[in-house]
CSV table of C-alpha atoms and ligand atoms in Angstrom, one decimal:
chain,number,residue,atom,x,y,z
H,23,MET,CA,19.2,-27.4,4.6
H,24,ASN,CA,16.4,-26.3,2.2
H,25,ASN,CA,13.2,-24.3,3.2
H,26,ASN,CA,10.8,-27.6,2.9
H,27,ASP,CA,13.1,-29.5,5.4
H,28,ALA,CA,13.1,-26.7,7.7
H,29,VAL,CA,9.4,-26.5,7.7
H,30,LEU,CA,9.1,-30.0,8.5
H,31,GLU,CA,11.8,-29.8,11.3
H,32,ILE,CA,9.9,-26.9,12.9
H,33,ARG,CA,6.4,-28.8,12.8
H,34,ASN,CA,7.9,-31.5,14.5
H,35,ILE,CA,9.1,-29.1,17.2
H,36,PHE,CA,6.0,-27.2,17.3
H,37,SER,CA,3.7,-30.5,17.1
H,38,ASP,CA,3.5,-30.5,21.3
H,39,ARG,CA,3.2,-26.6,21.7
H,40,GLU,CA,1.0,-25.1,19.1
H,41,PRO,CA,2.8,-21.7,19.4
H,42,LYS,CA,1.0,-18.3,19.2
H,43,ALA,CA,2.2,-16.0,16.6
H,44,TYR,CA,1.5,-12.3,16.5
H,45,VAL,CA,2.2,-10.7,13.1
H,46,ARG,CA,1.6,-6.8,12.8
H,47,SER,CA,2.3,-5.1,9.2
H,48,PHE,CA,2.9,-1.5,8.7
H,49,GLY,CA,3.0,0.6,5.8
H,50,CYS,CA,1.4,0.0,2.0
H,51,GLN,CA,-0.7,-2.7,0.9
H,52,LEU,CA,2.4,-4.5,-0.6
H,53,ASN,CA,3.7,-5.1,2.9
H,54,CYS,CA,0.5,-6.1,4.2
H,55,SER,CA,0.3,-8.7,1.4
H,56,ASP,CA,3.8,-9.8,2.6
H,57,GLY,CA,2.3,-10.2,6.0
H,58,GLU,CA,-0.2,-12.4,4.9
H,59,LYS,CA,2.3,-14.7,3.5
H,60,ILE,CA,4.4,-14.5,6.7
H,61,LYS,CA,1.2,-15.6,8.5
H,62,GLY,CA,0.7,-18.4,5.6
H,63,LEU,CA,4.1,-19.7,6.3
H,64,LEU,CA,4.0,-19.8,10.1
H,65,GLY,CA,0.5,-21.5,9.8
H,66,GLU,CA,2.1,-24.2,7.8
H,67,MET,CA,4.7,-24.6,10.4
H,68,GLY,CA,1.8,-25.4,13.3
H,69,CYS,CA,1.5,-21.8,14.7
H,70,THR,CA,-1.9,-20.4,15.9
H,71,PHE,CA,-2.4,-16.8,15.8
H,72,THR,CA,-3.1,-14.0,18.3
H,73,ASP,CA,-4.1,-10.4,18.2
H,74,ASP,CA,-2.4,-9.8,21.5
H,75,GLU,CA,1.5,-9.4,21.9
H,76,LYS,CA,1.6,-10.5,25.5
H,77,ASP,CA,0.0,-13.7,24.6
H,78,ALA,CA,2.4,-14.5,21.9
H,79,ASP,CA,5.2,-16.8,21.6
H,80,ILE,CA,6.5,-15.4,18.2
H,81,ILE,CA,6.1,-11.7,17.3
H,82,ILE,CA,6.8,-10.6,13.7
H,83,LEU,CA,6.8,-6.9,12.9
H,84,ASN,CA,6.7,-6.4,9.1
H,85,THR,CA,7.9,-2.7,8.8
H,86,CYS,CA,7.9,0.1,6.5
H,87,ALA,CA,10.5,2.8,5.9
H,88,VAL,CA,8.8,5.3,3.5
H,89,ARG,CA,9.1,7.9,6.1
H,90,GLU,CA,11.3,8.5,9.2
H,91,ASN,CA,8.2,8.8,11.6
H,92,ALA,CA,7.1,5.1,10.2
H,93,GLU,CA,10.7,3.8,11.5
H,94,ASP,CA,10.6,5.6,14.8
H,95,ARG,CA,7.4,4.1,15.6
H,96,VAL,CA,8.6,0.6,14.9
H,97,PHE,CA,11.5,1.1,17.0
H,98,GLY,CA,9.4,2.6,19.8
H,99,ILE,CA,7.4,-0.8,19.7
H,100,ILE,CA,10.8,-2.9,19.5
H,101,GLY,CA,11.8,-1.1,22.6
H,102,SER,CA,8.6,-1.9,24.3
H,103,MET,CA,9.0,-5.6,23.7
H,104,LYS,CA,12.0,-5.7,26.0
H,105,LYS,CA,9.8,-6.3,28.7
H,106,LEU,CA,7.9,-9.0,27.1
H,107,LYS,CA,11.0,-10.7,26.3
H,108,GLU,CA,12.1,-10.7,30.1
H,109,LEU,CA,8.6,-12.0,31.4
H,110,LYS,CA,8.9,-14.7,28.7
H,111,PRO,CA,12.5,-15.6,27.7
H,112,SER,CA,11.5,-18.1,25.2
H,113,LEU,CA,9.7,-15.6,23.1
H,114,ILE,CA,11.0,-15.2,19.5
H,115,ILE,CA,11.0,-11.7,17.9
H,116,GLY,CA,11.7,-10.9,14.4
H,117,ILE,CA,11.7,-8.1,12.2
H,118,SER,CA,10.9,-8.0,8.7
H,119,GLY,CA,9.9,-5.6,6.0
H,120,CYS,CA,11.3,-2.6,4.3
H,121,MET,CA,13.2,-1.3,7.2
H,122,THR,CA,15.3,-4.3,7.7
H,123,ALA,CA,16.0,-4.3,3.9
H,124,GLN,CA,18.5,-1.3,4.8
H,125,SER,CA,21.8,-2.7,6.2
H,126,HIS,CA,22.3,0.1,8.5
H,127,ILE,CA,19.1,-0.6,10.3
H,128,ALA,CA,19.6,-4.1,10.5
H,129,GLU,CA,22.8,-3.5,12.2
H,130,LYS,CA,21.2,-1.0,14.4
H,131,ILE,CA,18.8,-3.7,15.4
H,132,ARG,CA,21.7,-6.2,16.0
H,133,LYS,CA,23.7,-3.7,18.0
H,134,SER,CA,21.1,-1.8,20.2
H,135,TYR,CA,18.0,-4.2,20.5
H,136,PRO,CA,19.3,-7.7,21.9
H,137,GLN,CA,15.4,-8.6,22.3
H,138,VAL,CA,15.4,-9.2,18.5
H,139,ASP,CA,16.2,-12.7,17.4
H,140,PHE,CA,16.1,-12.3,13.6
H,141,VAL,CA,15.7,-9.6,10.9
H,142,MET,CA,14.6,-10.8,7.6
H,143,GLY,CA,14.5,-8.4,4.4
H,144,THR,CA,11.9,-8.0,1.6
H,145,TYR,CA,13.1,-10.6,-0.6
H,146,ALA,CA,13.6,-13.2,2.4
H,147,ILE,CA,10.1,-14.4,3.1
H,148,ASN,CA,11.0,-17.9,2.2
H,149,ALA,CA,14.0,-17.8,4.5
H,150,LEU,CA,11.6,-17.5,7.6
H,151,PRO,CA,11.7,-21.2,8.3
H,152,LYS,CA,15.3,-21.3,8.4
H,153,LEU,CA,15.5,-18.3,10.2
H,154,LEU,CA,13.1,-19.5,12.9
H,155,LEU,CA,15.1,-22.9,13.1
H,156,ASP,CA,18.1,-21.0,14.1
H,157,CYS,CA,16.4,-19.3,16.8
H,158,LEU,CA,15.0,-22.6,18.2
H,159,ASN,CA,18.5,-24.0,17.7
H,160,GLY,CA,20.0,-21.3,20.3
H,161,VAL,CA,21.5,-19.0,17.7
H,162,LYS,CA,21.6,-15.3,19.3
H,163,PHE,CA,20.9,-13.6,16.3
H,164,SER,CA,20.3,-14.5,12.7
H,165,ALA,CA,19.7,-12.2,9.5
H,166,ASP,CA,18.8,-12.6,5.9
H,167,ILE,CA,18.6,-9.5,4.0
H,168,SER,CA,20.1,-10.7,0.7
H,169,GLU,CA,18.4,-9.8,-2.5
H,170,TYR,CA,17.4,-13.1,-4.3
H,171,ASP,CA,16.7,-13.2,-7.9
H,172,ASP,CA,13.2,-14.5,-8.0
H,173,PHE,CA,10.1,-14.5,-5.9
H,174,SER,CA,8.0,-17.5,-5.1
H,175,GLU,CA,4.6,-18.4,-6.5
H,176,THR,CA,4.1,-21.1,-3.9
H,177,VAL,CA,4.2,-19.3,-0.4
H,178,PRO,CA,1.0,-20.0,1.3
H,179,GLN,CA,-1.2,-17.1,2.5
H,180,ILE,CA,-3.5,-16.4,5.2
H,181,ARG,CA,-5.7,-13.6,4.1
H,182,ASP,CA,-6.8,-11.0,6.3
H,183,SER,CA,-10.1,-10.6,4.9
H,184,SER,CA,-12.7,-13.1,3.5
H,185,PHE,CA,-14.2,-10.7,0.7
H,186,LYS,CA,-11.1,-8.1,0.0
H,187,ALA,CA,-8.0,-9.5,-1.5
H,188,SER,CA,-4.8,-8.2,-2.5
H,189,VAL,CA,-3.1,-9.6,-5.4
H,190,PRO,CA,0.6,-8.3,-6.2
H,191,ILE,CA,1.1,-8.3,-9.8
H,192,MET,CA,4.7,-7.0,-9.8
H,193,PHE,CA,7.5,-6.2,-7.2
H,194,GLY,CA,10.0,-3.6,-6.9
H,195,CYS,CA,10.4,-0.1,-8.6
H,196,ASN,CA,12.7,1.1,-11.2
H,197,ASN,CA,11.7,4.8,-11.0
H,198,PHE,CA,14.2,6.1,-8.3
H,199,CYS,CA,12.2,9.1,-7.5
H,200,THR,CA,15.0,11.2,-5.6
H,201,TYR,CA,13.1,11.3,-2.1
H,202,CYS,CA,12.0,7.5,-2.3
H,203,ILE,CA,13.7,4.7,-0.4
H,204,VAL,CA,11.4,2.0,-1.8
H,205,PRO,CA,13.6,1.1,-5.1
H,206,TYR,CA,16.5,0.5,-2.5
H,207,VAL,CA,14.5,-1.8,-0.1
H,208,ARG,CA,12.3,-3.5,-2.9
H,209,GLY,CA,14.9,-4.0,-5.8
H,210,ARG,CA,14.1,-4.0,-9.4
H,211,GLU,CA,10.7,-4.6,-11.0
H,212,ARG,CA,9.8,-8.2,-11.2
H,213,SER,CA,6.4,-8.7,-12.8
H,214,ARG,CA,4.6,-12.1,-12.0
H,215,ARG,CA,3.4,-14.2,-15.0
H,216,SER,CA,-0.1,-13.1,-16.1
H,217,GLN,CA,-1.4,-16.5,-16.2
H,218,ASP,CA,-0.7,-16.8,-12.4
H,219,ILE,CA,-2.2,-13.6,-11.7
H,220,ILE,CA,-5.3,-14.8,-13.6
H,221,SER,CA,-5.4,-18.2,-12.0
H,222,GLU,CA,-5.1,-16.7,-8.6
H,223,VAL,CA,-7.9,-14.2,-9.3
H,224,LYS,CA,-10.2,-16.9,-10.7
H,225,GLN,CA,-9.8,-19.0,-7.4
H,226,LEU,CA,-10.3,-16.0,-5.1
H,227,VAL,CA,-13.6,-15.2,-7.0
H,228,ARG,CA,-14.6,-18.9,-6.7
H,229,ASP,CA,-13.9,-18.6,-2.8
H,230,GLY,CA,-16.4,-15.5,-2.7
H,231,TYR,CA,-14.0,-12.8,-2.7
H,232,LYS,CA,-15.8,-9.4,-4.0
H,233,GLU,CA,-12.9,-6.9,-4.3
H,234,ILE,CA,-9.5,-7.6,-6.1
H,235,MET,CA,-6.8,-5.2,-5.5
H,236,LEU,CA,-4.0,-5.3,-7.9
H,237,LEU,CA,-0.8,-4.1,-6.2
H,238,GLY,CA,2.4,-2.7,-7.7
H,239,GLN,CA,4.7,0.5,-7.1
H,240,ASN,CA,3.9,1.3,-10.7
H,241,VAL,CA,1.1,-1.2,-12.3
H,242,ASN,CA,1.4,0.9,-15.6
H,243,SER,CA,4.9,-0.4,-16.5
H,244,TYR,CA,3.6,-4.2,-15.6
H,245,GLY,CA,5.3,-6.8,-18.0
H,246,ASN,CA,8.0,-4.4,-19.3
H,247,ASP,CA,10.6,-6.9,-17.7
H,248,ARG,CA,9.2,-10.1,-19.3
H,249,GLU,CA,9.2,-10.8,-23.0
H,250,CYS,CA,5.8,-11.4,-24.7
H,251,GLU,CA,3.9,-10.3,-21.4
H,252,MET,CA,0.7,-8.7,-21.4
H,253,SER,CA,0.6,-4.8,-20.7
H,254,PHE,CA,-1.1,-3.8,-17.8
H,255,PRO,CA,-4.3,-2.4,-19.8
H,256,GLN,CA,-4.5,-6.1,-21.2
H,257,LEU,CA,-4.3,-7.6,-17.8
H,258,LEU,CA,-7.2,-5.5,-16.7
H,259,ARG,CA,-9.2,-6.4,-19.6
H,260,ALA,CA,-8.3,-10.2,-19.1
H,261,ILE,CA,-9.1,-10.1,-15.3
H,262,ASN,CA,-12.4,-8.1,-16.2
H,263,ASP,CA,-13.3,-11.2,-18.6
H,264,ILE,CA,-13.3,-13.7,-15.7
H,265,GLU,CA,-16.9,-14.5,-14.6
H,266,GLY,CA,-18.3,-13.6,-11.5
H,267,ASP,CA,-19.5,-10.6,-9.3
H,268,PHE,CA,-16.5,-8.7,-8.0
H,269,ILE,CA,-14.8,-5.3,-8.4
H,270,ILE,CA,-11.1,-4.7,-9.5
H,271,ARG,CA,-9.1,-1.9,-8.1
H,272,PHE,CA,-5.3,-1.0,-8.4
H,273,MET,CA,-2.4,1.0,-7.2
H,274,SER,CA,-0.2,2.7,-7.8
H,275,SER,CA,-0.3,4.3,-11.4
H,276,HIS,CA,2.9,6.3,-12.2
H,277,PRO,CA,1.6,9.4,-14.4
H,278,LYS,CA,4.6,9.1,-16.8
H,279,ASP,CA,3.0,5.8,-17.8
H,280,ALA,CA,-0.6,6.5,-17.4
H,281,SER,CA,-1.5,6.1,-21.1
H,282,LYS,CA,-5.1,6.5,-23.1
H,283,GLU,CA,-5.1,2.8,-23.5
H,284,LEU,CA,-5.0,2.7,-19.6
H,285,ILE,CA,-7.9,4.9,-19.4
H,286,ASP,CA,-9.9,3.2,-22.1
H,287,ALA,CA,-9.6,-0.1,-20.4
H,288,ILE,CA,-11.0,1.5,-17.2
H,289,PHE,CA,-13.9,2.7,-19.0
H,290,ASP,CA,-14.4,-0.2,-21.0
H,291,CYS,CA,-14.0,-2.8,-18.1
H,292,GLU,CA,-17.4,-3.2,-16.4
H,293,LYS,CA,-15.7,-4.7,-13.3
H,294,ALA,CA,-13.0,-1.8,-13.1
H,295,ALA,CA,-13.5,0.7,-10.2
H,296,LYS,CA,-14.4,4.4,-11.7
H,297,HIS,CA,-11.8,5.9,-9.6
H,298,LEU,CA,-7.9,6.4,-10.4
H,299,HIS,CA,-5.2,7.0,-7.8
H,300,LEU,CA,-2.7,9.4,-9.9
H,301,PRO,CA,0.1,10.4,-7.4
H,302,VAL,CA,1.3,13.9,-8.6
H,303,GLN,CA,3.4,14.9,-5.8
H,304,SER,CA,3.8,18.4,-6.6
H,305,GLY,CA,2.3,20.9,-9.1
H,306,SER,CA,5.7,22.7,-9.8
H,307,ASP,CA,7.7,21.5,-12.8
H,308,GLU,CA,11.0,22.5,-11.0
H,309,MET,CA,10.3,20.3,-8.2
H,310,LEU,CA,8.9,17.5,-10.5
H,311,LYS,CA,12.3,17.6,-12.2
H,312,ARG,CA,14.2,17.2,-9.1
H,313,MET,CA,12.0,14.5,-7.8
H,314,ASN,CA,13.0,12.9,-10.9
H,315,ARG,CA,9.1,12.1,-11.8
H,316,ARG,CA,9.4,12.6,-15.5
H,317,TYR,CA,6.4,14.4,-16.4
H,318,THR,CA,5.4,18.2,-16.1
H,319,ALA,CA,2.2,19.7,-14.5
H,320,GLU,CA,0.9,20.2,-18.0
H,321,LYS,CA,1.5,16.6,-19.3
H,322,TYR,CA,-0.4,15.4,-16.0
H,323,LEU,CA,-3.1,17.7,-16.7
H,324,GLU,CA,-3.4,16.0,-20.2
H,325,ILE,CA,-4.4,13.0,-18.6
H,326,VAL,CA,-6.7,14.4,-16.2
H,327,ASP,CA,-8.4,16.2,-19.1
H,328,TYR,CA,-8.6,12.9,-21.2
H,329,ILE,CA,-10.1,11.2,-18.3
H,330,ARG,CA,-12.6,14.1,-17.4
H,331,SER,CA,-13.7,14.6,-21.4
H,332,ARG,CA,-15.0,10.9,-21.0
H,333,ASP,CA,-16.6,11.5,-17.7
H,334,SER,CA,-16.6,14.8,-16.1
H,335,ASP,CA,-17.4,13.6,-12.5
H,336,PHE,CA,-14.6,10.8,-12.9
H,337,SER,CA,-13.0,10.4,-9.2
H,338,LEU,CA,-9.4,11.0,-8.9
H,339,THR,CA,-7.3,11.0,-5.8
H,340,THR,CA,-3.6,11.6,-5.4
H,341,ASP,CA,-0.3,11.9,-3.1
H,342,ILE,CA,1.4,15.0,-2.4
H,343,ILE,CA,4.7,15.7,-0.9
H,344,VAL,CA,5.0,19.1,1.2
H,345,GLY,CA,8.3,20.6,1.6
H,346,PHE,CA,10.6,18.7,-0.7
H,347,PRO,CA,14.0,20.2,0.0
H,348,ASN,CA,14.0,24.0,-1.0
H,349,GLU,CA,10.4,24.1,-2.1
H,350,SER,CA,9.7,27.9,-2.6
H,351,ASP,CA,6.3,29.6,-1.9
H,352,GLU,CA,5.9,29.6,-5.7
H,353,ASP,CA,6.6,26.0,-5.9
H,354,PHE,CA,4.0,25.3,-3.3
H,355,GLU,CA,1.4,27.6,-5.1
H,356,ALA,CA,1.8,25.7,-8.1
H,357,THR,CA,0.8,22.6,-6.1
H,358,LEU,CA,-2.3,24.3,-4.7
H,359,ASP,CA,-3.2,25.6,-8.2
H,360,LEU,CA,-3.1,22.0,-9.5
H,361,ILE,CA,-5.3,20.5,-6.8
H,362,LYS,CA,-7.8,23.4,-7.4
H,363,ARG,CA,-7.8,22.8,-11.0
H,364,VAL,CA,-8.1,18.8,-10.8
H,365,LYS,CA,-10.8,19.0,-7.8
H,366,TYR,CA,-9.6,15.7,-6.3
H,367,ASP,CA,-12.0,13.7,-4.0
H,368,ASN,CA,-8.9,13.1,-1.7
H,369,ILE,CA,-5.5,13.6,-1.3
H,370,TYR,CA,-3.0,11.9,0.9
H,371,SER,CA,-0.2,14.6,1.8
H,372,PHE,CA,3.0,13.9,3.4
H,373,ILE,CA,5.5,16.1,4.7
H,374,TYR,CA,9.0,15.4,3.2
H,375,SER,CA,11.2,13.1,5.1
H,376,LYS,CA,14.8,12.7,4.5
H,377,ARG,CA,15.8,9.1,3.5
H,378,THR,CA,19.3,7.9,4.1
H,379,GLY,CA,20.8,6.6,0.8
H,380,THR,CA,18.4,8.4,-1.6
H,381,LYS,CA,19.4,11.3,-4.0
H,382,ALA,CA,17.4,14.2,-2.3
H,383,ALA,CA,19.1,13.1,1.2
H,384,GLU,CA,22.1,14.8,-0.1
H,385,ILE,CA,20.5,18.2,-0.8
H,386,ASP,CA,21.3,21.0,1.5
H,387,ASP,CA,17.5,22.0,2.4
H,388,HIS,CA,16.8,25.7,3.3
H,389,THR,CA,13.1,25.5,4.2
H,390,ASP,CA,12.2,25.7,7.6
H,391,GLU,CA,10.0,22.9,9.3
H,392,GLU,CA,7.5,25.7,10.6
H,393,THR,CA,7.1,26.8,6.9
H,394,LYS,CA,6.3,23.3,5.9
H,395,GLY,CA,3.8,22.6,8.7
H,396,GLN,CA,2.2,25.9,7.7
H,397,ARG,CA,2.0,24.8,4.0
H,398,MET,CA,0.6,21.3,5.2
H,399,ARG,CA,-2.3,23.2,7.0
H,400,ARG,CA,-3.1,25.2,3.9
H,401,LEU,CA,-3.1,22.3,1.8
H,402,LEU,CA,-5.5,20.4,3.8
H,403,ASP,CA,-7.9,23.2,4.6
H,404,ILE,CA,-8.1,23.9,0.8
H,405,GLN,CA,-8.7,20.4,0.2
H,406,ARG,CA,-11.1,19.7,2.8
H,407,ASP,CA,-13.3,22.6,1.0
H,408,ILE,CA,-12.8,20.9,-2.4
H,409,SER,CA,-13.9,17.5,-1.2
H,410,THR,CA,-17.0,18.7,0.5
H,411,GLU,CA,-18.1,20.7,-2.6
H,412,GLY,CA,-17.1,17.7,-4.8
H,413,TYR,CA,-19.0,15.4,-2.9
H,414,LYS,CA,-22.3,17.0,-3.5
H,415,ARG,CA,-22.3,15.8,-6.9
H,416,PHE,CA,-23.2,12.5,-5.9
H,417,ILE,CA,-26.3,13.6,-3.9
H,418,GLY,CA,-29.2,11.9,-5.9
H,419,ARG,CA,-27.1,9.1,-7.5
H,420,LYS,CA,-27.2,5.4,-6.7
H,421,MET,CA,-24.0,4.0,-6.0
H,422,ARG,CA,-22.9,0.3,-5.5
H,423,VAL,CA,-21.1,-0.1,-2.0
H,424,LEU,CA,-19.2,-3.0,-1.1
H,425,VAL,CA,-19.8,-3.0,2.9
H,426,ASP,CA,-16.7,-3.6,5.0
H,427,ASP,CA,-17.4,-2.4,8.4
H,428,VAL,CA,-19.8,-1.0,10.8
H,429,SER,CA,-19.7,2.9,10.8
H,430,LYS,CA,-17.4,4.3,13.8
H,431,LYS,CA,-19.2,7.5,13.6
H,432,ARG,CA,-23.0,6.7,13.6
H,433,GLU,CA,-24.8,3.9,15.5
H,434,GLY,CA,-26.7,1.6,13.2
H,435,TYR,CA,-24.9,2.5,10.2
H,436,VAL,CA,-22.4,0.5,8.1
H,437,SER,CA,-19.5,1.7,6.0
H,438,GLY,CA,-17.9,0.7,2.6
H,439,LYS,CA,-16.5,1.8,-0.4
H,440,SER,CA,-18.3,2.6,-3.7
H,441,ASP,CA,-17.2,1.6,-7.2
H,442,GLU,CA,-16.0,5.4,-7.6
H,443,GLY,CA,-13.8,4.9,-4.7
H,444,MET,CA,-16.1,7.0,-2.2
H,445,SER,CA,-16.6,6.1,1.4
H,446,VAL,CA,-20.1,5.7,1.9
H,447,GLU,CA,-22.2,5.3,5.1
H,448,PHE,CA,-25.7,4.2,5.1
H,449,GLU,CA,-28.3,2.6,7.9
H,450,GLY,CA,-27.9,-1.1,7.9
H,451,SER,CA,-26.9,-4.0,9.9
H,452,SER,CA,-23.5,-5.9,10.2
H,453,SER,CA,-24.8,-9.0,8.4
H,454,LEU,CA,-24.1,-6.9,5.2
H,455,ILE,CA,-20.5,-6.8,5.7
H,456,GLY,CA,-18.8,-8.2,2.7
H,457,GLN,CA,-21.9,-7.9,0.3
H,458,PHE,CA,-22.6,-5.4,-2.4
H,459,ALA,CA,-25.6,-2.9,-1.6
H,460,GLU,CA,-27.1,-0.3,-3.7
H,461,VAL,CA,-27.2,2.8,-2.0
H,462,GLU,CA,-28.7,6.2,-3.0
H,463,ILE,CA,-26.9,9.2,-1.9
H,464,THR,CA,-28.7,11.7,0.3
H,465,ASP,CA,-25.9,13.8,1.9
H,466,ALA,CA,-22.2,14.9,1.6
H,467,MET,CA,-19.9,15.2,4.6
H,468,ASN,CA,-16.2,16.3,4.1
H,469,TRP,CA,-15.2,12.6,4.9
H,470,ALA,CA,-17.8,10.4,3.2
H,471,VAL,CA,-21.1,10.7,1.4
H,472,ILE,CA,-24.2,9.3,3.4
H,473,GLY,CA,-27.2,7.3,1.6
H,474,LYS,CA,-30.1,4.8,1.9
H,475,MET,CA,-30.1,1.4,0.7
H,476,VAL,CA,-32.6,0.8,-2.2
Q,11,LIG,N1,4.9,3.9,-5.9
Q,11,LIG,C1,4.1,4.6,-5.4
Q,11,LIG,C2,4.1,5.4,-4.1
Q,11,LIG,C3,4.8,4.5,-2.8
Q,11,LIG,S1,5.2,5.5,-1.7
Q,11,LIG,C4,3.8,5.8,-6.3
Q,11,LIG,O1,4.8,6.3,-7.2
Q,11,LIG,O2,2.5,6.1,-6.5
Q,11,LIG,C5,3.5,6.3,-1.1
Q,11,LIG,C6,3.7,7.8,-0.9
Q,11,LIG,O3,4.5,8.2,0.0
Q,11,LIG,C7,4.5,8.5,-2.5
Q,11,LIG,O4,3.5,8.6,-3.5
Q,11,LIG,C8,4.8,9.8,-1.7
Q,11,LIG,O5,3.7,10.6,-1.7
Q,11,LIG,C9,5.1,9.2,-0.2
Q,11,LIG,N2,6.6,9.4,-0.1
Q,11,LIG,C10,7.4,8.5,-0.5
Q,11,LIG,N3,8.9,8.8,0.0
Q,11,LIG,C11,8.5,10.1,0.8
Q,11,LIG,C12,9.6,10.8,1.5
Q,11,LIG,N4,10.7,10.5,1.6
Q,11,LIG,N5,8.8,11.7,2.2
Q,11,LIG,C13,7.6,12.1,2.3
Q,11,LIG,N6,6.4,11.2,1.3
Q,11,LIG,C14,7.1,10.3,0.9
Q,12,LIG,FE1,8.9,5.5,-4.9
Q,12,LIG,FE2,8.7,6.6,-7.2
Q,12,LIG,FE3,9.0,3.9,-7.1
Q,12,LIG,FE4,6.6,5.3,-6.4
Q,12,LIG,S1,7.5,5.2,-8.4
Q,12,LIG,S2,7.7,3.5,-5.2
Q,12,LIG,S3,7.6,7.1,-5.2
Q,12,LIG,S4,10.4,5.6,-6.5
Q,13,LIG,FE1,6.7,1.3,3.1
Q,13,LIG,FE2,8.1,-0.8,2.0
Q,13,LIG,FE3,5.4,-0.2,1.5
Q,13,LIG,S1,8.8,1.4,2.5
Q,13,LIG,S2,5.3,1.9,1.6
Q,13,LIG,S3,6.3,-1.0,3.2
Q,13,LIG,S4,7.0,-0.7,-0.2
């Protein structure tokens, strides 16, 4: 049976039930984008949606495997769903995403969590109708974690936002950083055709979307797997040429492939965010080598210097891993030196987490957990001061802000992101959500800048 037949058959079964589905995505924006496709397929099969798992007839947890605590959290949630299943035996529970793409995890779920009806790997979103049909036909447990060659351009999508859209431009990763599970659970790089991406963005802009977030594990290698395809800087320029009032953001950008051509495109494209997320991971060449990052701190700083030579205030953010196996005090100091030199507006820092199957998992690690914790706290303290100081440069400046929510910290305020990627809060009503606003910055906190609408 093919997918379309499965969809039709399920629609028939569901026509008198209108089942309610609860879909929850964990992890990165690529995973959330998969979650929107899972919802699209469920919608096509006749489901409605609920935010309350107790109310659901179908529950899908779309999981992340990047660190152990992400997995532990999901196992906790799956455990707690046993009760729901007892109360409603017809409840269907499916687990998808990066966790289930690891066969040992799929096996653990099958063995130890009988409340789960099916698991589906990251390639298998298209297989959802067939997996669901199995459940409806009484099959106790089904799984599809196979690696398909291709991805579908035609999976329907129910987007979480009406003004911010994620657009994957490529799937998978070829880099095999030694700590990272992603290449094992997402497979090799597969770029979408640029004309498909451009048509999708055109349609989104026509539909009123104001932020287009281009996604890939390393957008800088976009097109390398396709003959005669554009490079990422060319794609950025092509999307910039689409008419309309919108901002283009993208992530992530691997420093080994961050070229002058990319930086020039960011400056030339008036719709591109004036911000770059450039994950460095460590400031120590020894660590970078053992992480298989394929650049040195010096090479990284050359890119930073080129960006800052064009705009000394340019906003940069990064990812840091603290406590990679056998990271010494000197290695860690090199990271601190680097963050003091670059002056990031924000860093996302993670304590190294051992991932079964990766190269780094085989290293005998002699650094104790307490040292790692202390390093993390020092890093955060230093970065907090850097951010607070750095944000002051925006005071007096006007920023364009895409408003995305009401402020969680101040009554009567709204919050959003500026073209520089800064979190901005200002007095205003919720009717501004989804719109651009011109804001003059009046104050800097260590988590955001504050302003007045002009
Ligand atoms: N492709 C992106 C990263 C995706 S994962 C890139 O290369 O920039 C997001 C971040 O999680 C990574 O940048 C890294 O800092 C962190 N990370 C990945 N694997 C990790 C691990 N095993 N332990 C701790 N942090 C990890
Ligand atoms: Fe993981 Fe490295 Fe690929 Fe990023 S580039 S997803 S860190 S292997
Ligand atoms: Fe997590 Fe998979 Fe993304 S491991 S970070 S959800 S690619």
